[in-house]
Amino acid sequence: MGYPECDGPQESPIHINTAKTVYTDYPPFEFSHALGKLTTVTLTNNGHSVPGTLTNTNILHQKQYYISFGGLHNGEYYLVNFHMHWGSSDDEGSEHEINGKKHVAEAHFVFRSDQTNETAVLAYLFDVSDNENAQWAEYVLYASALKKVNQTKIYTTNIKQLMDGGKHEFLRYTGSLTTPPCTQGVIWTIFTHSIHLSAATFQLLRENVFKTCFRPAQQLHKRLVHRNYHINF
Ligand SMILES: [Zn+2]
C-alpha cells in the first residue's frame, strides 16, 4: 500500500457503543450564513465516492463556507467537500456502526482549519424512507449520472439542508479520513438523527456509480468516544 497512514492507531470508521460514551458539554455548532444559501457545486466521480466541491474557487468565496464552535478548536473550519458512502444492499453502507446497527448510507462533510490545519468531518447516517430529503434526492440524481471516473456535473444546492438543517445531538472522537491518504487526527462528529432517502434512490447509486463504497470498521484501541446529550439507561 502506498498510504502508510491507513494502518495507523487512530483509524476511522469505528463501532460505537453509546453506553460506553462519555457525556461532554460541547457548545453548539455555528454554521456560516453562506452554508444556508443556494450554492453552485461540482460533483466529481473520483473513483472512491462522488464528492461535491464549491465550483467557484475564488478564495473570498470559499472563505464564506465554514463551521465553528461545536467543541472544535478556535476559529473557522472551511468546507473542503461533501460526499456519501453506501453499500450493495439496504443492510449496509454506513461506515460508522452505532450499537451494532449498520445504516444504509453515511454522508461526510469535510472541513479544514487554516489556523491549525486540522480536519473536522461532520457525519450523517441515513435510513430508508419514502419521506425523502429533497436535497439528497437531487444529489443522487446527478451523482448517478457520473458513471465513469473523472466525470463531473455542476448544479445548485443548499449545503445546510444537506446537513439536515444542522441538528444538535452528536457523538465525537478522534480518527482518520476513511479513504487514502487516511490522514490521522481528524475530529469526527456523528449526528444521531438520521436523514431519509427511498430504497429506489439508493438503488440508482448502486446500479450506476459504484456497487459499494464504504470502509469497514477499524479498531478503537484506547480511544474515548464522547456524546453531547444525556441518555437514560
Ligand atoms: Zn467519507
XYZ file of N, CA and C and ligand atoms in Angstrom:
700
model
N 0.845 -1.205 0.000
C 0.000 0.000 0.000
C 0.874 1.247 0.000
N 0.522 2.244 -0.750
C 1.277 3.484 -0.809
C 0.865 4.489 0.249
N -0.001 4.070 1.182
C -0.530 5.019 2.159
C -0.306 4.489 3.573
N 0.900 4.734 4.155
C 1.209 4.165 5.469
C 0.236 4.588 6.552
N -0.370 5.773 6.433
C -1.275 6.229 7.498
C -2.551 5.397 7.557
N -2.844 4.604 6.495
C -4.056 3.780 6.515
C -3.919 2.590 7.456
N -2.769 2.474 8.114
C -2.532 1.408 9.073
C -2.241 2.007 10.451
N -2.691 3.222 10.703
C -2.338 3.940 11.924
C -3.161 3.519 13.128
N -2.853 4.087 14.320
C -3.540 3.706 15.554
C -4.880 4.400 15.770
N -5.190 5.397 14.961
C -6.418 6.182 15.171
C -7.251 6.167 13.895
N -7.665 4.985 13.480
C -8.374 4.877 12.200
C -9.873 5.100 12.359
N -10.512 5.414 11.245
C -11.964 5.516 11.143
C -12.389 4.660 9.955
N -13.623 4.169 9.923
C -14.664 4.349 10.949
C -14.492 3.367 12.108
N -15.408 3.452 13.086
C -15.390 2.550 14.247
C -16.823 2.125 14.587
N -16.916 1.075 15.403
C -18.193 0.720 16.036
C -18.326 1.615 17.267
N -19.492 2.151 17.503
C -19.702 2.956 18.716
C -20.799 2.319 19.556
N -20.460 2.032 20.795
C -21.437 1.555 21.764
C -21.789 2.774 22.622
N -22.986 3.298 22.466
C -23.310 4.578 23.130
C -23.278 4.444 24.655
N -23.478 3.213 25.173
C -23.422 3.012 26.633
C -22.013 3.265 27.178
N -21.010 3.205 26.309
C -19.626 3.429 26.756
C -19.134 4.837 26.435
N -20.003 5.690 25.925
C -19.583 7.051 25.593
C -19.637 7.925 26.850
N -18.932 9.031 26.798
C -18.821 9.928 27.953
C -19.511 11.251 27.624
N -20.419 11.669 28.493
C -21.107 12.942 28.250
C -20.125 14.109 28.364
N -20.157 14.988 27.386
C -19.314 16.184 27.388
C -20.169 17.356 26.915
N -20.058 18.462 27.618
C -20.929 19.612 27.346
C -20.311 20.504 26.277
N -20.427 20.097 25.003
C -19.880 20.904 23.913
C -20.837 22.048 23.577
N -20.314 23.214 23.201
C -21.210 24.268 22.707
C -21.766 23.865 21.351
N -22.942 24.365 20.966
C -23.491 24.001 19.657
C -22.613 24.502 18.508
N -22.722 23.853 17.353
C -22.036 24.336 16.154
C -22.658 25.635 15.679
N -21.837 26.451 15.041
C -22.386 27.573 14.276
C -22.051 27.331 12.814
N -23.059 27.551 11.968
C -22.916 27.353 10.532
C -22.932 28.719 9.867
N -21.986 28.971 8.958
C -21.928 30.293 8.327
C -23.187 30.527 7.491
N -23.512 31.795 7.306
C -24.695 32.200 6.539
C -24.705 31.554 5.154
N -23.547 31.524 4.491
C -23.477 31.017 3.112
C -23.864 29.540 3.019
N -23.594 28.774 4.086
C -23.941 27.343 4.051
C -25.448 27.143 3.872
N -26.243 28.129 4.308
C -27.702 28.020 4.195
C -28.271 28.644 2.927
N -27.402 29.076 2.030
C -27.870 29.697 0.775
C -27.704 28.736 -0.401
N -28.380 29.028 -1.515
C -28.184 28.215 -2.714
C -26.757 28.403 -3.210
N -26.070 27.308 -3.466
C -24.646 27.323 -3.787
C -24.375 26.435 -4.996
N -23.547 26.908 -5.914
C -23.175 26.099 -7.077
C -22.024 25.182 -6.699
N -22.232 23.879 -6.885
C -21.211 22.882 -6.547
C -20.901 22.013 -7.765
N -19.701 21.431 -7.740
C -19.285 20.496 -8.785
C -19.186 19.106 -8.179
N -19.944 18.157 -8.717
C -19.835 16.762 -8.307
C -18.823 16.075 -9.209
N -17.938 15.259 -8.621
C -16.916 14.535 -9.389
C -16.885 13.074 -8.961
N -16.954 12.160 -9.893
C -16.710 10.749 -9.603
C -15.196 10.585 -9.516
N -14.664 10.430 -8.273
C -13.201 10.345 -8.115
C -12.720 8.900 -7.940
N -13.610 7.948 -8.162
C -13.235 6.540 -8.048
C -13.435 5.968 -6.655
N -13.552 6.854 -5.623
C -13.820 6.424 -4.251
C -15.236 6.786 -3.833
N -15.697 7.951 -4.309
C -17.022 8.459 -3.971
C -17.342 9.560 -4.979
N -18.415 10.303 -4.721
C -18.779 11.400 -5.631
C -18.852 12.686 -4.814
N -17.676 13.292 -4.500
C -17.692 14.499 -3.675
C -18.235 15.721 -4.418
N -18.871 16.589 -3.626
C -19.279 17.902 -4.109
C -18.320 18.941 -3.565
N -17.824 19.820 -4.436
C -16.940 20.908 -4.017
C -17.498 22.221 -4.546
N -17.090 23.323 -3.934
C -17.542 24.629 -4.417
C -16.987 24.848 -5.824
N -17.867 25.208 -6.747
C -17.448 25.393 -8.142
C -16.583 26.644 -8.284
N -16.978 27.680 -7.537
C -16.231 28.937 -7.566
C -15.022 28.810 -6.636
N -13.812 28.762 -7.224
C -12.617 28.525 -6.412
C -11.962 29.830 -5.927
N -12.626 30.949 -6.143
C -12.118 32.223 -5.619
C -12.014 32.133 -4.096
N -10.866 32.525 -3.540
C -10.605 32.327 -2.114
C -11.627 33.076 -1.248
N -12.054 34.263 -1.678
C -13.028 35.024 -0.893
C -14.375 34.307 -0.860
N -14.733 33.642 -1.950
C -15.969 32.855 -1.994
C -15.842 31.632 -1.079
N -14.718 30.933 -1.196
C -14.525 29.703 -0.417
C -14.555 29.990 1.084
N -14.057 31.163 1.477
C -13.975 31.505 2.912
C -15.338 31.840 3.512
N -16.383 31.868 2.688
C -17.725 32.116 3.222
C -18.380 30.843 3.752
N -17.785 29.671 3.441
C -18.430 28.395 3.780
C -17.660 27.729 4.911
N -18.133 27.964 6.139
C -17.393 27.426 7.289
C -18.308 27.080 8.456
N -17.769 26.263 9.357
C -18.406 25.978 10.639
C -17.454 26.444 11.740
N -18.007 26.648 12.939
C -17.176 26.990 14.094
C -17.870 26.496 15.358
N -17.165 26.547 16.484
C -17.643 26.055 17.796
C -17.898 24.544 17.746
N -18.913 24.052 18.457
C -19.184 22.608 18.469
C -18.077 21.818 19.147
N -17.269 22.489 19.985
C -16.181 21.780 20.655
C -14.938 21.634 19.791
N -14.936 22.248 18.602
C -13.725 22.261 17.778
C -12.774 23.293 18.367
N -11.524 23.276 17.931
C -10.610 24.311 18.392
C -11.031 25.653 17.810
N -10.460 26.721 18.349
C -10.893 28.064 17.959
C -10.786 28.291 16.466
N -11.617 29.168 15.971
C -11.527 29.598 14.583
C -12.492 28.873 13.679
N -12.319 29.127 12.402
C -13.261 28.656 11.398
C -12.695 27.458 10.651
N -13.562 26.505 10.356
C -13.202 25.316 9.580
C -13.938 25.422 8.248
N -13.176 25.484 7.161
C -13.753 25.753 5.841
C -14.106 24.462 5.112
N -15.190 24.525 4.351
C -15.665 23.342 3.627
C -14.645 22.890 2.583
N -14.298 21.606 2.617
C -13.436 21.001 1.600
C -14.303 20.256 0.588
N -15.163 19.382 1.058
C -16.118 18.689 0.186
C -17.184 17.995 1.017
N -18.248 17.544 0.352
C -19.202 16.619 0.982
C -19.364 15.429 0.048
N -19.639 14.256 0.621
C -19.799 13.042 -0.187
C -20.583 12.011 0.599
N -20.930 10.914 -0.053
C -21.723 9.859 0.581
C -21.037 8.506 0.399
N -21.222 7.630 1.401
C -20.789 6.232 1.300
C -22.038 5.359 1.320
N -22.056 4.297 0.518
C -23.211 3.398 0.511
C -22.734 1.975 0.254
N -23.687 1.024 0.316
C -23.327 -0.390 0.156
C -24.181 -1.076 -0.889
N -24.001 -2.405 -1.005
C -24.649 -3.146 -2.086
C -26.100 -3.488 -1.781
N -26.543 -3.292 -0.526
C -27.954 -3.519 -0.178
C -28.341 -2.537 0.925
N -29.648 -2.546 1.286
C -30.112 -1.637 2.336
C -29.595 -2.027 3.722
N -28.959 -3.198 3.830
C -28.482 -3.676 5.132
C -27.083 -3.179 5.487
N -26.433 -2.471 4.585
C -25.075 -1.978 4.851
C -24.867 -0.683 4.071
N -23.714 -0.046 4.305
C -23.422 1.179 3.561
C -22.826 2.267 4.425
N -23.272 2.347 5.710
C -22.672 3.358 6.583
C -21.272 2.903 6.961
N -20.413 3.843 7.303
C -19.072 3.497 7.749
C -19.088 3.278 9.258
N -19.679 4.200 10.013
C -19.809 4.011 11.453
C -21.008 3.114 11.758
N -20.858 2.324 12.816
C -21.959 1.492 13.295
C -22.265 1.924 14.712
N -23.527 2.216 14.979
C -23.925 2.662 16.305
C -24.707 1.534 16.965
N -24.233 1.073 18.114
C -24.888 -0.010 18.869
C -25.185 -1.215 17.979
N -24.228 -1.566 17.137
C -24.351 -2.752 16.293
C -25.184 -2.560 15.042
N -25.715 -1.365 14.841
C -26.572 -1.141 13.665
C -25.795 -0.492 12.524
N -25.852 -1.145 11.354
C -25.333 -0.537 10.130
C -26.475 0.227 9.480
N -26.198 1.424 9.029
C -27.208 2.189 8.299
C -26.982 2.003 6.802
N -27.955 2.421 6.018
C -27.918 2.204 4.570
C -26.857 3.079 3.887
N -26.508 4.203 4.497
C -25.525 5.114 3.899
C -25.056 6.090 4.958
N -24.003 6.822 4.623
C -23.453 7.831 5.544
C -22.879 8.964 4.708
N -23.204 10.194 5.082
C -22.665 11.365 4.373
C -21.607 12.029 5.229
N -20.566 12.539 4.588
C -19.482 13.251 5.268
C -19.331 14.655 4.712
N -19.212 15.617 5.604
C -18.897 16.997 5.246
C -17.519 17.284 5.822
N -16.534 17.446 4.952
C -15.140 17.595 5.376
C -14.811 19.089 5.443
N -14.306 19.520 6.614
C -13.922 20.923 6.827
C -12.466 20.958 7.290
N -11.775 22.069 6.984
C -10.380 22.181 7.426
C -10.102 23.587 7.942
N -9.328 23.621 9.045
C -8.933 24.902 9.631
C -7.619 25.376 9.021
N -7.587 26.633 8.586
C -6.340 27.231 8.093
C -5.336 27.419 9.217
N -5.870 27.722 10.425
C -5.009 28.067 11.551
C -4.282 26.859 12.099
N -4.996 25.742 12.266
C -4.400 24.570 12.919
C -4.127 23.442 11.937
N -4.629 23.595 10.686
C -4.502 22.535 9.680
C -5.290 21.292 10.045
N -6.166 21.396 11.060
C -6.956 20.237 11.474
C -8.127 20.026 10.526
N -8.484 18.751 10.380
C -9.664 18.392 9.606
C -10.773 17.984 10.568
N -11.985 18.452 10.310
C -13.164 18.053 11.074
C -14.183 17.510 10.085
N -14.739 16.345 10.376
C -15.755 15.764 9.496
C -17.082 15.688 10.253
N -18.136 16.208 9.651
C -19.487 16.065 10.181
C -20.149 14.929 9.418
N -20.620 13.901 10.147
C -21.178 12.701 9.516
C -22.660 12.575 9.829
N -23.415 12.121 8.836
C -24.860 11.913 8.970
C -25.202 10.527 8.466
N -26.000 9.800 9.224
C -26.425 8.453 8.847
C -27.781 8.519 8.141
N -28.021 7.549 7.266
C -29.275 7.518 6.502
C -30.112 6.300 6.874
N -31.444 6.490 6.813
C -32.402 5.390 6.903
C -33.237 5.395 5.633
N -33.758 4.211 5.267
C -34.630 4.105 4.098
C -36.031 4.549 4.484
N -36.545 5.525 3.740
C -37.907 6.019 3.956
C -38.337 6.759 2.708
N -39.636 6.692 2.392
C -40.120 7.416 1.213
C -40.259 8.915 1.467
N -40.127 9.311 2.722
C -40.198 10.732 3.070
C -38.801 11.342 2.881
N -38.432 11.605 1.612
C -37.048 11.891 1.264
C -36.605 13.313 1.598
N -35.335 13.443 1.932
C -34.675 14.751 1.995
C -34.455 15.194 0.538
N -35.117 16.275 0.139
C -35.141 16.681 -1.279
C -33.747 17.006 -1.811
N -32.899 17.608 -0.959
C -31.565 17.990 -1.427
C -30.717 16.752 -1.718
N -30.854 15.719 -0.877
C -30.086 14.491 -1.120
C -30.634 13.707 -2.309
N -31.962 13.736 -2.492
C -32.548 13.050 -3.658
C -31.987 13.673 -4.938
N -31.829 14.985 -4.922
C -31.277 15.687 -6.082
C -29.794 15.319 -6.271
N -29.050 15.268 -5.169
C -27.636 14.847 -5.237
C -27.529 13.490 -5.927
N -28.354 12.539 -5.497
C -28.270 11.177 -6.044
C -28.613 11.177 -7.532
N -29.599 11.961 -7.883
C -29.997 12.041 -9.296
C -28.802 12.453 -10.176
N -28.080 13.476 -9.741
C -26.934 13.962 -10.525
C -25.726 13.034 -10.370
N -25.474 12.558 -9.158
C -24.316 11.681 -8.934
C -24.457 10.394 -9.730
N -25.681 9.881 -9.856
C -25.864 8.588 -10.518
C -25.678 8.698 -12.032
N -25.574 9.922 -12.549
C -25.261 10.097 -13.979
C -23.751 10.042 -14.229
N -22.946 10.080 -13.159
C -21.486 10.105 -13.294
C -20.947 8.675 -13.209
N -21.139 7.948 -14.299
C -20.819 6.512 -14.280
C -19.333 6.238 -14.412
N -18.600 7.192 -14.938
C -17.162 6.959 -15.165
C -16.320 7.883 -14.293
N -15.138 7.387 -13.901
C -14.216 8.168 -13.082
C -13.834 9.451 -13.826
N -13.794 10.551 -13.079
C -13.459 11.902 -13.556
C -14.611 12.625 -14.249
N -15.768 11.981 -14.403
C -16.923 12.720 -14.934
C -17.408 13.709 -13.872
N -17.890 14.861 -14.307
C -18.343 15.904 -13.381
C -19.717 16.432 -13.763
N -20.372 17.053 -12.780
C -21.663 17.702 -13.008
C -21.752 18.921 -12.099
N -22.127 20.051 -12.660
C -22.302 21.276 -11.873
C -23.790 21.487 -11.626
N -24.177 21.768 -10.374
C -25.575 22.079 -10.069
C -25.628 22.952 -8.824
N -26.829 23.334 -8.443
C -27.013 24.262 -7.324
C -27.742 23.558 -6.185
N -27.230 23.707 -4.958
C -27.863 23.045 -3.815
C -27.729 23.911 -2.564
N -28.401 23.480 -1.494
C -28.319 24.164 -0.203
C -27.590 23.236 0.766
N -26.350 23.580 1.112
C -25.493 22.665 1.869
C -26.037 22.439 3.280
N -26.600 23.485 3.897
C -27.119 23.295 5.259
C -28.326 22.356 5.267
N -29.122 22.384 4.190
C -30.234 21.426 4.120
C -29.716 20.008 3.885
N -28.588 19.873 3.178
C -27.946 18.550 3.081
C -27.502 18.088 4.465
N -27.138 19.036 5.329
C -26.749 18.700 6.699
C -27.987 18.637 7.591
N -29.124 18.415 6.978
C -30.397 18.221 7.684
C -30.739 19.418 8.579
N -30.354 20.595 8.159
C -30.672 21.807 8.898
C -29.738 22.067 10.079
N -28.804 21.143 10.358
C -27.872 21.341 11.475
C -28.482 20.881 12.784
N -28.497 19.575 13.017
C -29.079 19.020 14.242
C -28.058 19.099 15.389
N -28.501 18.808 16.609
C -27.660 19.094 17.771
C -27.035 17.893 18.463
N -27.695 16.735 18.438
C -27.162 15.603 19.207
C -26.106 14.873 18.399
N -24.902 14.742 18.999
C -23.838 14.090 18.236
C -22.874 13.312 19.120
N -22.090 12.460 18.448
C -21.001 11.693 19.058
C -19.696 12.284 18.543
N -18.620 12.179 19.347
C -17.357 12.835 18.994
C -16.176 11.949 19.341
N -15.257 11.768 18.420
C -13.997 11.084 18.720
C -12.949 11.533 17.710
N -11.699 11.141 17.912
C -10.611 11.491 17.001
C -10.235 10.262 16.184
N -10.200 10.426 14.851
C -9.925 9.302 13.956
C -9.147 9.725 12.730
N -9.546 9.167 11.590
C -8.809 9.413 10.343
C -9.802 9.636 9.205
N -9.286 10.065 8.064
C -10.080 10.002 6.853
C -10.278 8.516 6.522
N -11.402 8.162 5.897
C -11.679 6.739 5.628
C -11.287 6.324 4.217
N -10.718 7.256 3.445
C -10.173 6.926 2.124
C -8.722 7.412 2.101
N -7.871 6.827 1.244
C -6.482 7.293 1.179
C -6.436 8.802 0.978
N -5.541 9.534 1.663
C -4.376 9.050 2.422
C -4.643 8.696 3.883
N -5.927 8.545 4.302
C -6.246 8.134 5.688
C -5.612 9.041 6.732
N -5.491 10.319 6.439
C -4.910 11.312 7.358
C -5.450 11.144 8.776
N -4.542 11.117 9.775
C -4.936 10.925 11.174
C -5.240 12.273 11.834
N -5.769 12.205 13.072
C -6.047 13.425 13.824
C -7.298 14.150 13.366
N -8.200 13.438 12.687
C -9.443 14.042 12.202
C -10.460 14.063 13.346
N -11.096 15.222 13.557
C -12.116 15.350 14.597
C -13.456 14.926 13.992
N -13.997 13.809 14.490
C -15.248 13.272 13.945
C -16.441 13.706 14.778
N -17.501 14.094 14.085
C -18.782 14.402 14.716
C -19.831 13.588 13.980
N -20.521 12.702 14.687
C -21.541 11.867 14.050
C -22.891 12.229 14.644
N -23.750 12.795 13.819
C -25.066 13.194 14.298
C -25.954 11.962 14.431
N -26.755 11.918 15.496
C -27.539 10.718 15.786
C -28.883 10.718 15.063
N -29.287 11.863 14.522
C -30.574 11.955 13.823
C -30.379 11.553 12.361
N -31.116 10.555 11.876
C -30.904 10.048 10.508
C -31.598 10.894 9.451
N -31.007 10.878 8.258
C -31.603 11.507 7.069
C -32.294 10.402 6.262
N -33.388 10.748 5.587
C -34.189 9.742 4.878
C -34.060 9.849 3.358
N -33.890 8.680 2.719
C -33.984 8.562 1.256
C -34.665 7.234 0.957
N -35.303 7.131 -0.208
C -36.051 5.906 -0.534
C -35.114 4.798 -1.000
N -35.589 3.557 -0.945
C -34.818 2.401 -1.411
C -34.472 2.563 -2.892
N -35.400 3.087 -3.681
C -35.168 3.251 -5.128
C -34.040 4.246 -5.386
N -33.928 5.252 -4.540
C -32.879 6.262 -4.713
C -31.506 5.643 -4.488
N -31.350 4.830 -3.433
C -30.060 4.169 -3.202
C -29.726 3.200 -4.334
N -30.769 2.579 -4.899
C -30.563 1.629 -5.993
C -29.949 2.328 -7.209
N -30.307 3.583 -7.426
C -29.729 4.360 -8.539
C -28.215 4.449 -8.417
N -27.737 4.684 -7.192
C -26.290 4.787 -6.977
C -25.603 3.448 -7.232
N -26.195 2.380 -6.677
C -25.573 1.050 -6.812
C -25.503 0.612 -8.266
N -26.554 0.913 -9.029
C -26.622 0.424 -10.411
C -25.785 1.262 -11.360
N -25.586 2.535 -11.023
C -24.950 3.436 -11.992
C -23.537 3.878 -11.639
N -23.217 3.980 -10.341
C -21.915 4.549 -9.979
C -20.997 3.441 -9.434
N -21.094 3.159 -8.126
C -20.354 2.033 -7.543
C -21.376 1.160 -6.854
N -21.116 -0.141 -6.845
C -21.995 -1.054 -6.119
C -21.900 -0.751 -4.621
N -20.682 -0.453 -4.210
C -20.446 -0.223 -2.786
C -19.242 0.712 -2.632
N -19.244 1.568 -1.612
C -18.088 2.444 -1.369
C -18.049 2.851 0.098
N -17.768 1.885 0.968
C -17.566 2.237 2.384
C -16.420 1.417 2.936
N -15.765 1.951 3.958
C -14.664 1.252 4.621
C -15.223 0.542 5.854
N -14.820 -0.719 6.099
C -15.322 -1.407 7.293
C -14.749 -0.801 8.563
N -15.373 -1.134 9.709
C -14.959 -0.577 10.999
C -13.537 -1.019 11.350
N -12.801 -0.105 11.975
C -11.407 -0.313 12.381
C -11.348 -0.445 13.912
N -10.183 -0.816 14.420
C -10.014 -0.990 15.872
C -10.139 0.347 16.614
N -10.847 0.312 17.747
C -10.989 1.522 18.565
C -9.696 1.809 19.341
N -8.951 0.760 19.708
C -7.796 0.877 20.597
C -8.217 1.594 21.884
N -7.443 2.580 22.354
C -7.756 3.176 23.665
C -8.570 4.453 23.562
N -9.170 4.682 22.428
C -9.855 5.967 22.257
C -11.179 6.031 23.014
N -11.499 7.244 23.424
C -12.746 7.518 24.117
C -13.704 8.171 23.106
N -14.976 7.799 23.182
C -15.991 8.464 22.356
C -16.872 9.298 23.283
N -17.080 10.540 22.899
C -17.889 11.464 23.692
C -19.280 11.592 23.079
N -20.219 12.064 23.868
C -21.543 12.428 23.330
C -21.948 13.741 23.977
N -22.765 14.534 23.283
C -23.150 15.848 23.811
C -24.587 15.851 24.314
N -25.156 14.665 24.567
C -26.556 14.606 25.009
C -26.665 13.588 26.151
N -27.718 13.724 26.950
C -27.933 12.812 28.075
C -28.738 11.610 27.603
N -28.379 10.430 28.098
C -29.189 9.260 27.789
C -29.632 8.604 29.086
N -30.808 7.974 29.043
C -31.327 7.263 30.210
C -31.131 5.770 30.013
N -30.510 5.121 30.974
C -30.324 3.663 30.868
C -31.439 2.948 31.618
Zn -16.177 9.851 3.672
